[in-house]
């Protein structure tokens, strides 16, 4: 500023725009990849584009229909189809109900199953904020038949590996997302699922900005005994690269996302009222009220009742129909945990910081689990001495509800990258410092620049240490920053235009095992 001004007025002094501090990057910005009924942004199709949304309302505006037709059209909006299939005995896994002494398995038409929509709802229900949506295509046609075996893997023929890979590739130009989530990957065949997961891990490792959150095929209806085969298949399918950029949660979670109004008779037997009538209005026990309502559905009058009105009337007229809807709704609400975990990550980061383990936290909307894991069962998930690929359990605890009970990456054998908060904290520090030091590109590679860079990074890390993100009694114990000739650079580096910075941090690790030792003390003698 000049020492004197001779003329009254307003004066503007230009100042250097060079960054003087590190601005922390966002830590919980998931990128969801999957199928949506539509994809329109600013009046143009945005399929296979990464679109940023900040609320569920924005997601609906871009990816859901404004005025969807009746639910009988699964190609237009999410409307899963379910069948009740008679069984010879009680099914070993999956949901079922007993009608007149016969076991009926509740089985989906796999071609109508999609998880992205409800996963986004779970994300925002659990505290989600900004997110990227990569819609890879619309819903496909139904197959008009259920899966053949209650224990069989659900494979949606409309979910294609090439579509999801193309969606993943669009994120190569998006450094902001910090989580990669593809809930519909579990609807692929095993080999395709393996290819996709390995591609996600490889891309995450190359970019160094995101953590992949996986689900396990079979997590929706695990066999009480043979579920370990699903676990082993997942471990085999993830490969050996980029494991510290991946994490997994098991099993699926039973939610309350879809309510009774989201399921009606059009979701049963592909809309075939005759098959429904055989169960709720059999010749051996006819129900006149039910017969009348079914007739109104099959042959609507001039002024027809709405589907919701017919649904309410059927529920009142036939208790058995209410049981069927209840079981179908429970199946439709069994969802991959990855969407909910993205919300849990966001809530944990906003409340405590990215260095806090997103564990020992409840999942909003989760009311049941398809399998209740015990301590010994989780031990085999948490620690695998052969592959080291840890799987985080979601468990039910008496008096506490359903909790996330694990915070490990797939790189369980690594001392450095075993824990999710360690991996995410280091990524957060790397990206924040990387963006801040861009202001020094083309600056003179001399002591003044070195001092400015060191001061900037030291100030940033000191602030992180004060918040509890780094361990140590003093900043000197928590981190070290070296910049300059003889410490982080050589004379050749100067000649080649390299400014080297070495940052060492002591990241706080979660207390995963709390060991309390009890010892009897002998009574003191008089």
Coordinates of C-alpha atoms in Angstrom, one line a residue:
X1 CA 0.0 0.0 0.0
X2 CA 1.3 3.5 -0.9
X3 CA 2.3 5.6 2.1
X4 CA 0.3 8.7 1.0
X5 CA -2.8 9.4 -1.2
X6 CA -3.1 12.9 -2.6
X7 CA -6.6 12.7 -4.0
X8 CA -9.7 11.6 -2.1
X9 CA -11.3 8.5 -3.5
X10 CA -11.4 4.7 -3.6
X11 CA -8.1 2.8 -4.3
X12 CA -7.7 -0.8 -5.3
X13 CA -4.5 -2.7 -4.5
X14 CA -3.9 -5.9 -6.4
X15 CA -2.7 -8.9 -4.3
X16 CA -1.2 -12.2 -5.3
X17 CA -3.8 -15.0 -5.7
X18 CA -1.2 -17.5 -4.6
X19 CA -2.7 -20.0 -2.1
X20 CA -1.6 -19.3 1.5
X21 CA -3.5 -22.2 3.0
X22 CA -4.7 -25.7 2.2
X23 CA -8.4 -26.1 1.6
X24 CA -9.7 -29.5 2.7
X25 CA -11.3 -31.5 0.0
X26 CA -14.7 -33.1 0.4
X27 CA -14.4 -36.6 1.9
X28 CA -17.8 -38.3 1.4
X29 CA -19.0 -37.8 -2.2
X30 CA -20.2 -41.1 -3.5
X31 CA -20.6 -41.9 -7.2
X32 CA -23.5 -44.3 -7.8
X33 CA -23.5 -46.4 -11.0
X34 CA -26.7 -48.1 -12.2
X35 CA -30.0 -48.1 -14.0
X36 CA -32.7 -45.5 -13.8
X37 CA -36.1 -45.1 -15.6
X38 CA -34.9 -41.9 -17.3
X39 CA -31.9 -39.6 -17.3
X40 CA -32.5 -36.0 -18.3
X41 CA -30.5 -33.0 -17.2
X42 CA -31.2 -29.5 -18.4
X43 CA -33.4 -30.8 -21.1
X44 CA -30.9 -33.3 -22.6
X45 CA -30.3 -37.0 -22.1
X46 CA -27.5 -37.6 -19.5
X47 CA -27.1 -41.4 -19.8
X48 CA -23.5 -42.3 -19.2
X49 CA -22.7 -38.9 -17.8
X50 CA -21.7 -38.1 -14.2
X51 CA -24.4 -35.8 -12.8
X52 CA -24.0 -34.2 -9.4
X53 CA -27.0 -34.0 -7.2
X54 CA -27.3 -32.6 -3.7
X55 CA -30.7 -34.0 -2.6
X56 CA -33.1 -36.8 -3.3
X57 CA -35.4 -34.3 -4.9
X58 CA -32.7 -33.4 -7.4
X59 CA -32.2 -37.1 -8.1
X60 CA -35.9 -37.6 -8.7
X61 CA -36.1 -34.6 -11.0
X62 CA -33.3 -35.9 -13.3
X63 CA -33.7 -39.7 -13.1
X64 CA -37.3 -40.5 -12.2
X65 CA -40.5 -39.9 -14.2
X66 CA -42.6 -36.9 -13.5
X67 CA -45.9 -38.7 -14.0
X68 CA -45.2 -42.4 -14.0
X69 CA -47.8 -44.7 -15.4
X70 CA -49.4 -47.5 -13.4
X71 CA -46.9 -49.8 -11.7
X72 CA -47.8 -52.7 -14.1
X73 CA -45.2 -51.3 -16.5
X74 CA -41.8 -52.1 -15.0
X75 CA -40.0 -50.6 -18.0
X76 CA -41.3 -47.2 -16.9
X77 CA -40.7 -47.1 -13.2
X78 CA -39.3 -49.4 -10.5
X79 CA -41.9 -52.1 -10.0
X80 CA -40.3 -55.5 -9.0
X81 CA -42.4 -58.6 -9.8
X82 CA -42.8 -61.5 -7.4
X83 CA -44.3 -64.9 -7.6
X84 CA -45.5 -67.4 -5.0
X85 CA -44.1 -70.8 -6.0
X86 CA -45.2 -74.0 -4.3
X87 CA -42.4 -76.0 -2.7
X88 CA -42.2 -79.6 -1.6
X89 CA -41.0 -78.6 1.8
X90 CA -39.8 -75.7 3.8
X91 CA -37.2 -73.7 1.8
X92 CA -33.7 -73.6 3.4
X93 CA -33.3 -69.9 2.6
X94 CA -35.3 -66.9 1.4
X95 CA -38.8 -65.8 2.5
X96 CA -41.8 -68.1 2.3
X97 CA -45.3 -68.4 3.7
X98 CA -47.7 -71.4 4.3
X99 CA -51.1 -71.5 2.7
X100 CA -53.4 -74.4 3.4
X101 CA -50.4 -76.5 4.6
X102 CA -48.3 -75.8 1.4
X103 CA -45.0 -73.9 1.5
X104 CA -44.8 -71.1 -1.0
X105 CA -41.5 -69.4 -1.7
X106 CA -41.6 -65.7 -2.5
X107 CA -39.4 -65.5 -5.6
X108 CA -38.7 -62.5 -7.8
X109 CA -38.7 -62.1 -11.5
X110 CA -34.9 -61.3 -11.6
X111 CA -35.3 -59.2 -14.7
X112 CA -37.3 -56.6 -12.7
X113 CA -34.9 -56.2 -9.8
X114 CA -32.9 -53.0 -9.6
X115 CA -31.2 -51.6 -6.6
X116 CA -30.0 -48.1 -7.5
X117 CA -33.2 -46.2 -6.8
X118 CA -33.7 -47.5 -3.3
X119 CA -30.0 -47.3 -2.6
X120 CA -30.1 -43.6 -3.2
X121 CA -33.1 -43.3 -0.9
X122 CA -31.1 -45.1 1.8
X123 CA -28.1 -42.9 1.2
X124 CA -30.1 -39.7 1.9
X125 CA -32.0 -41.3 4.7
X126 CA -28.7 -42.0 6.5
X127 CA -27.3 -38.5 6.2
X128 CA -26.2 -38.3 2.5
X129 CA -25.3 -35.0 0.8
X130 CA -23.6 -34.4 -2.5
X131 CA -23.4 -37.4 -4.9
X132 CA -22.7 -38.2 -8.5
X133 CA -25.2 -40.3 -10.4
X134 CA -24.1 -42.2 -13.5
X135 CA -27.2 -43.7 -15.1
X136 CA -26.1 -46.4 -17.6
X137 CA -29.5 -47.1 -19.2
X138 CA -33.3 -47.6 -18.6
X139 CA -35.0 -50.6 -17.1
X140 CA -35.4 -53.6 -19.3
X141 CA -38.4 -55.9 -20.0
X142 CA -39.5 -58.5 -17.5
X143 CA -38.9 -62.2 -18.1
X144 CA -42.4 -63.1 -17.0
X145 CA -41.2 -65.9 -14.8
X146 CA -39.5 -66.3 -11.3
X147 CA -36.1 -67.7 -10.5
X148 CA -36.2 -71.5 -10.6
X149 CA -34.7 -72.2 -7.2
X150 CA -35.1 -70.2 -3.9
X151 CA -31.3 -70.8 -3.3
X152 CA -30.2 -69.7 -6.8
X153 CA -28.3 -66.5 -7.5
X154 CA -30.5 -63.7 -8.8
X155 CA -29.1 -62.6 -12.2
X156 CA -30.9 -59.8 -14.0
X157 CA -30.4 -60.3 -17.8
X158 CA -31.0 -56.6 -18.3
X159 CA -28.0 -55.6 -16.1
X160 CA -25.0 -55.8 -18.4
X161 CA -21.3 -55.7 -17.5
X162 CA -20.6 -53.5 -20.5
X163 CA -23.1 -50.9 -19.3
X164 CA -21.6 -50.7 -15.8
X165 CA -18.1 -50.6 -17.2
X166 CA -19.0 -47.7 -19.4
X167 CA -20.5 -45.9 -16.5
X168 CA -17.3 -46.5 -14.4
X169 CA -15.2 -45.1 -17.2
X170 CA -17.1 -41.8 -17.1
X171 CA -15.6 -41.3 -13.6
X172 CA -12.1 -41.2 -14.9
X173 CA -12.6 -37.4 -15.5
X174 CA -14.2 -36.8 -12.1
X175 CA -11.6 -36.6 -9.3
X176 CA -14.2 -35.3 -6.7
X177 CA -16.0 -38.6 -5.9
X178 CA -14.5 -40.4 -3.0
X179 CA -16.6 -43.5 -3.0
X180 CA -17.5 -45.8 -5.9
X181 CA -20.8 -47.7 -5.4
X182 CA -22.5 -50.0 -7.8
X183 CA -25.3 -51.9 -5.9
X184 CA -26.6 -53.6 -9.0
X185 CA -23.2 -55.4 -9.5
X186 CA -24.7 -58.2 -7.3
X187 CA -27.3 -58.8 -10.1
X188 CA -24.5 -59.8 -12.5
X189 CA -23.3 -63.4 -13.1
X190 CA -20.3 -64.3 -10.9
X191 CA -17.7 -63.9 -13.6
X192 CA -19.0 -60.5 -14.7
X193 CA -19.2 -59.4 -11.1
X194 CA -15.6 -60.3 -10.7
X195 CA -14.5 -58.4 -13.8
X196 CA -16.4 -55.3 -12.7
X197 CA -15.0 -55.3 -9.1
X198 CA -11.5 -55.8 -10.3
X199 CA -12.0 -52.9 -12.8
X200 CA -13.3 -50.7 -10.0
X201 CA -10.4 -51.4 -7.7
X202 CA -7.9 -50.8 -10.5
X203 CA -9.4 -47.5 -11.4
X204 CA -9.6 -46.4 -7.8
X205 CA -5.9 -47.3 -7.3
X206 CA -4.8 -45.4 -10.5
X207 CA -6.8 -42.3 -9.6
X208 CA -6.0 -42.5 -5.8
X209 CA -9.2 -40.5 -4.9
X210 CA -11.9 -43.1 -4.2
X211 CA -12.7 -46.1 -2.1
X212 CA -14.9 -48.9 -3.6
X213 CA -17.7 -50.1 -1.4
X214 CA -18.8 -53.6 -2.4
X215 CA -21.7 -56.0 -1.6
X216 CA -21.6 -59.7 -1.8
X217 CA -23.7 -61.9 -4.2
X218 CA -26.0 -64.0 -2.1
X219 CA -26.2 -61.5 0.7
X220 CA -29.9 -61.1 0.2
X221 CA -30.9 -64.7 1.0
X222 CA -27.8 -66.5 2.5
X223 CA -28.0 -70.1 3.3
X224 CA -27.5 -70.6 7.1
X225 CA -24.7 -73.1 6.4
X226 CA -23.4 -72.6 2.9
X227 CA -23.2 -68.8 3.1
X228 CA -19.4 -69.2 3.5
X229 CA -19.3 -70.3 -0.1
X230 CA -20.6 -66.9 -1.1
X231 CA -17.9 -65.3 1.0
X232 CA -15.1 -67.4 -0.6
X233 CA -16.4 -66.6 -4.1
X234 CA -16.3 -62.9 -3.3
X235 CA -12.7 -63.1 -2.0
X236 CA -11.7 -65.0 -5.1
X237 CA -13.4 -62.6 -7.4
X238 CA -11.8 -59.4 -6.1
X239 CA -8.3 -60.2 -7.4
X240 CA -5.1 -59.0 -5.9
X241 CA -4.8 -55.3 -7.1
X242 CA -5.9 -52.2 -5.4
X243 CA -7.2 -54.1 -2.3
X244 CA -6.6 -51.1 0.0
X245 CA -9.0 -49.1 -2.1
X246 CA -11.9 -51.5 -1.5
X247 CA -14.1 -52.4 1.4
X248 CA -17.1 -54.7 1.7
X249 CA -20.2 -55.1 4.0
X250 CA -22.2 -58.2 4.6
X251 CA -25.1 -59.2 4.6
X252 CA -27.9 -57.2 2.8
X253 CA -30.2 -55.3 5.1
X254 CA -34.0 -55.5 5.5
X255 CA -35.3 -51.9 5.3
X256 CA -38.5 -49.9 5.5
X257 CA -37.7 -47.9 2.3
X258 CA -40.7 -49.3 0.3
X259 CA -44.0 -48.9 2.1
X260 CA -47.3 -50.8 1.6
X261 CA -48.4 -48.2 -0.9
X262 CA -45.4 -49.2 -3.2
X263 CA -46.6 -52.8 -3.6
X264 CA -50.0 -53.9 -5.0
X265 CA -51.5 -56.7 -7.1
X266 CA -49.7 -55.5 -10.2
X267 CA -46.5 -56.6 -8.5
X268 CA -47.7 -60.2 -8.2
X269 CA -47.5 -63.0 -10.8
X270 CA -46.5 -60.5 -13.5
X271 CA -50.0 -58.9 -13.2
X272 CA -51.8 -62.3 -13.9
X273 CA -54.9 -62.0 -11.7
X274 CA -55.8 -65.6 -12.3
X275 CA -52.8 -66.9 -10.5
X276 CA -53.5 -64.5 -7.6
X277 CA -57.2 -65.6 -7.5
X278 CA -56.2 -69.2 -7.2
X279 CA -54.6 -68.4 -3.8
X280 CA -56.9 -65.8 -2.3
X281 CA -60.2 -67.0 -3.8
X282 CA -59.9 -70.7 -4.3
X283 CA -62.9 -72.8 -5.4
X284 CA -62.8 -74.7 -2.1
X285 CA -63.2 -71.5 -0.1
X286 CA -64.8 -68.8 -2.2
X287 CA -65.0 -65.2 -1.0
X288 CA -67.6 -63.2 -2.7
X289 CA -66.1 -59.8 -1.8
X290 CA -62.7 -60.9 -3.2
X291 CA -64.3 -62.3 -6.3
X292 CA -66.0 -59.0 -6.9
X293 CA -62.8 -57.0 -6.5
X294 CA -60.8 -59.3 -8.8
X295 CA -63.5 -58.9 -11.4
X296 CA -63.2 -55.1 -11.2
X297 CA -59.4 -55.5 -11.7
X298 CA -59.8 -57.9 -14.7
X299 CA -62.6 -56.0 -16.4
X300 CA -62.6 -52.4 -15.2
X301 CA -66.0 -50.6 -15.5
X302 CA -66.5 -47.2 -17.2
X303 CA -65.5 -45.4 -14.0
X304 CA -62.8 -47.7 -12.6
X305 CA -61.4 -47.5 -9.1
X306 CA -57.8 -46.6 -8.8
X307 CA -55.2 -49.2 -8.0
X308 CA -54.7 -47.8 -4.5
X309 CA -58.4 -48.1 -3.8
X310 CA -58.6 -51.6 -5.1
X311 CA -55.5 -52.5 -3.1
X312 CA -57.1 -51.2 0.1
X313 CA -60.3 -53.0 -0.6
X314 CA -58.5 -56.3 -1.1
X315 CA -56.5 -55.9 2.1
X316 CA -59.7 -55.3 4.0
X317 CA -61.6 -58.2 2.3
X318 CA -58.8 -60.8 2.5
X319 CA -56.4 -61.2 5.5
X320 CA -54.4 -63.8 3.4
X321 CA -53.8 -61.2 0.7
X322 CA -52.4 -58.9 3.5
X323 CA -49.9 -61.6 4.5
X324 CA -48.8 -62.0 0.9
X325 CA -48.2 -58.3 0.4
X326 CA -46.3 -58.2 3.7
X327 CA -43.9 -61.0 2.6
X328 CA -43.5 -59.5 -0.8
X329 CA -42.7 -56.1 0.7
X330 CA -40.1 -57.7 3.0
X331 CA -38.4 -59.3 0.0
X332 CA -38.5 -56.0 -2.0
X333 CA -37.0 -54.2 1.0
X334 CA -34.0 -56.5 1.3
X335 CA -31.3 -54.3 -0.2
X336 CA -27.5 -54.1 -0.6
X337 CA -25.9 -52.2 2.3
X338 CA -23.5 -50.1 0.2
X339 CA -26.0 -47.3 -0.4
X340 CA -26.8 -47.0 3.3
X341 CA -23.1 -47.1 4.1
X342 CA -22.4 -44.2 1.8
X343 CA -24.8 -42.2 4.0
X344 CA -23.1 -43.5 7.2
X345 CA -19.7 -42.4 5.9
X346 CA -21.1 -38.9 5.2
X347 CA -22.7 -38.6 8.6
X348 CA -19.5 -39.9 10.3
X349 CA -17.3 -37.5 8.3
X350 CA -19.5 -34.5 9.0
X351 CA -19.9 -35.3 12.7
X352 CA -16.4 -36.5 13.7
X353 CA -14.1 -36.3 10.7
X354 CA -12.8 -38.7 8.0
X355 CA -10.4 -40.2 10.5
X356 CA -13.2 -41.6 12.5
X357 CA -14.2 -45.2 11.8
X358 CA -17.6 -45.4 10.2
X359 CA -18.5 -48.3 12.5
X360 CA -20.5 -48.9 15.7
X361 CA -23.2 -46.8 14.1
X362 CA -26.8 -47.8 13.4
X363 CA -28.3 -47.7 9.9
X364 CA -31.4 -45.7 9.6
X365 CA -34.2 -47.7 8.0
X366 CA -32.6 -51.1 8.7
X367 CA -35.1 -53.3 10.6
X368 CA -33.9 -56.9 9.9
X369 CA -31.0 -59.0 8.6
X370 CA -31.2 -62.2 6.5
X371 CA -28.6 -63.8 8.8
X372 CA -27.6 -62.9 12.3
X373 CA -23.9 -63.4 12.6
X374 CA -22.3 -64.6 15.8
X375 CA -18.8 -63.7 17.1
X376 CA -17.2 -66.8 15.7
X377 CA -18.9 -66.3 12.4
X378 CA -17.7 -62.7 12.1
X379 CA -14.2 -63.8 13.1
X380 CA -13.9 -65.7 9.8
X381 CA -15.2 -62.6 7.9
X382 CA -13.0 -60.1 9.7
X383 CA -9.7 -62.0 9.5
X384 CA -8.8 -64.3 6.7
X385 CA -5.3 -65.7 7.2
X386 CA -5.0 -66.9 3.6
X387 CA -6.1 -64.0 1.4
X388 CA -6.3 -61.3 4.1
X389 CA -9.5 -59.9 2.5
X390 CA -11.5 -58.7 5.4
X391 CA -15.3 -58.3 5.2
X392 CA -17.2 -56.0 7.5
X393 CA -20.2 -57.4 9.3
X394 CA -23.5 -55.8 9.9
X395 CA -24.9 -57.3 13.0
X396 CA -27.9 -57.3 15.3
X397 CA -27.1 -56.7 19.0
X398 CA -29.7 -57.1 21.7
X399 CA -30.8 -53.8 23.1
X400 CA -28.8 -51.8 20.5
X401 CA -30.3 -52.8 17.2
X402 CA -28.5 -53.2 13.9
X403 CA -25.0 -51.8 13.9
X404 CA -22.1 -51.6 11.5
X405 CA -19.5 -53.8 13.2
X406 CA -16.3 -53.5 11.1
X407 CA -14.0 -50.9 9.5
X408 CA -11.5 -52.8 7.5
X409 CA -10.4 -52.6 3.9
X410 CA -9.9 -55.7 1.7
X411 CA -6.2 -55.4 2.4
X412 CA -6.5 -57.0 5.8
X413 CA -2.9 -58.3 5.9
X414 CA -1.4 -54.9 5.4
X415 CA -0.3 -53.0 8.6
X416 CA -0.5 -49.7 6.7
X417 CA -3.9 -50.0 4.9
X418 CA -5.9 -52.4 7.0
X419 CA -8.4 -49.9 8.2
X420 CA -10.9 -47.8 6.3
X421 CA -10.4 -44.6 8.2
X422 CA -6.6 -44.8 7.7
X423 CA -7.0 -45.3 3.9
X424 CA -9.5 -42.5 3.6
X425 CA -7.6 -40.1 5.9
X426 CA -4.4 -40.5 3.8
X427 CA -6.4 -40.0 0.6
X428 CA -8.0 -36.9 2.1
X429 CA -4.6 -35.4 3.1
X430 CA -3.0 -36.3 -0.2
X431 CA -5.7 -34.7 -2.3
X432 CA -6.0 -31.6 -0.2
X433 CA -2.2 -30.9 -0.3
X434 CA -2.0 -31.8 -4.0
X435 CA -4.7 -29.2 -4.9
X436 CA -3.2 -26.5 -2.6
X437 CA 0.4 -26.9 -4.0
X438 CA -0.8 -26.3 -7.6
X439 CA -0.6 -22.6 -6.8
X440 CA 3.2 -23.0 -6.7
X441 CA 3.6 -24.6 -10.2
X442 CA 6.0 -22.4 -12.2
X443 CA 7.1 -20.5 -9.1
X444 CA 10.9 -20.1 -8.6
X445 CA 12.3 -23.3 -7.2
X446 CA 14.1 -21.5 -4.3
X447 CA 14.2 -21.2 -0.6
X448 CA 11.3 -18.7 -0.5
X449 CA 9.0 -21.1 -2.3
X450 CA 10.1 -24.0 -0.2
X451 CA 9.4 -22.1 3.0
X452 CA 5.9 -21.0 1.8
X453 CA 5.0 -24.6 0.9
X454 CA 6.3 -26.0 4.2
X455 CA 4.5 -23.4 6.2
X456 CA 1.2 -24.0 4.3
X457 CA 1.3 -27.7 4.8
X458 CA 2.5 -27.5 8.4
X459 CA -0.4 -25.2 9.2
X460 CA -2.9 -27.5 7.6
X461 CA -1.6 -30.7 9.3
X462 CA -1.5 -28.9 12.7
X463 CA -5.2 -28.1 12.3
X464 CA -5.9 -31.7 11.5
X465 CA -3.9 -32.8 14.6
X466 CA -5.9 -30.5 16.8
X467 CA -9.1 -32.0 15.5
X468 CA -7.9 -35.5 16.4
X469 CA -7.0 -36.7 12.9
X470 CA -3.4 -37.4 13.7
X471 CA -1.9 -39.1 16.8
X472 CA 0.8 -37.7 19.0
X473 CA 1.2 -35.5 22.1
X474 CA 2.5 -32.7 20.0
X475 CA 2.5 -31.7 16.3
X476 CA 6.1 -32.8 16.0
X477 CA 5.0 -36.3 17.0
X478 CA 2.1 -36.3 14.6
X479 CA 3.8 -35.3 11.3
X480 CA 6.9 -34.1 9.6
X481 CA 7.2 -31.9 6.5
X482 CA 10.4 -31.7 4.6
X483 CA 10.9 -29.3 1.6
X484 CA 14.2 -28.2 0.1
X485 CA 17.6 -29.1 -1.2
X486 CA 19.3 -31.8 0.8
X487 CA 16.1 -32.9 2.6
X488 CA 13.5 -33.7 -0.1
X489 CA 15.4 -32.7 -3.3
X490 CA 18.7 -33.2 -5.0
X491 CA 20.6 -30.9 -7.3
X492 CA 19.4 -33.0 -10.3
X493 CA 15.8 -32.3 -9.1
X494 CA 16.4 -28.6 -9.3
X495 CA 17.9 -28.9 -12.8
X496 CA 14.9 -31.0 -13.9
X497 CA 12.3 -28.6 -12.4
X498 CA 11.2 -30.9 -9.6
X499 CA 10.0 -29.4 -6.3
X500 CA 9.9 -32.4 -3.9
X501 CA 7.9 -32.4 -0.7
X502 CA 8.0 -35.2 1.8
X503 CA 5.1 -35.5 4.3
X504 CA 5.1 -38.1 7.1
X505 CA 2.0 -38.5 9.1
X506 CA 1.0 -40.6 12.1
X507 CA -2.7 -41.4 11.3
X508 CA -5.0 -42.3 14.2
X509 CA -6.1 -46.0 14.0
X510 CA -9.4 -47.3 15.4
X511 CA -9.4 -49.3 18.7
X512 CA -10.8 -52.4 17.1
X513 CA -10.0 -54.7 20.0
X514 CA -10.5 -53.5 23.6
X515 CA -8.9 -55.9 26.0
X516 CA -9.8 -55.6 29.7
X517 CA -7.7 -57.6 32.2
X518 CA -9.3 -58.6 35.4
X519 CA -7.1 -59.9 38.2
X520 CA -8.0 -60.8 41.8
X521 CA -6.2 -58.9 44.5
X522 CA -5.4 -60.8 47.6
X523 CA -6.8 -59.4 50.8
X524 CA -4.2 -57.4 52.7
X525 CA -3.1 -59.1 55.9
X526 CA -3.6 -57.4 59.2

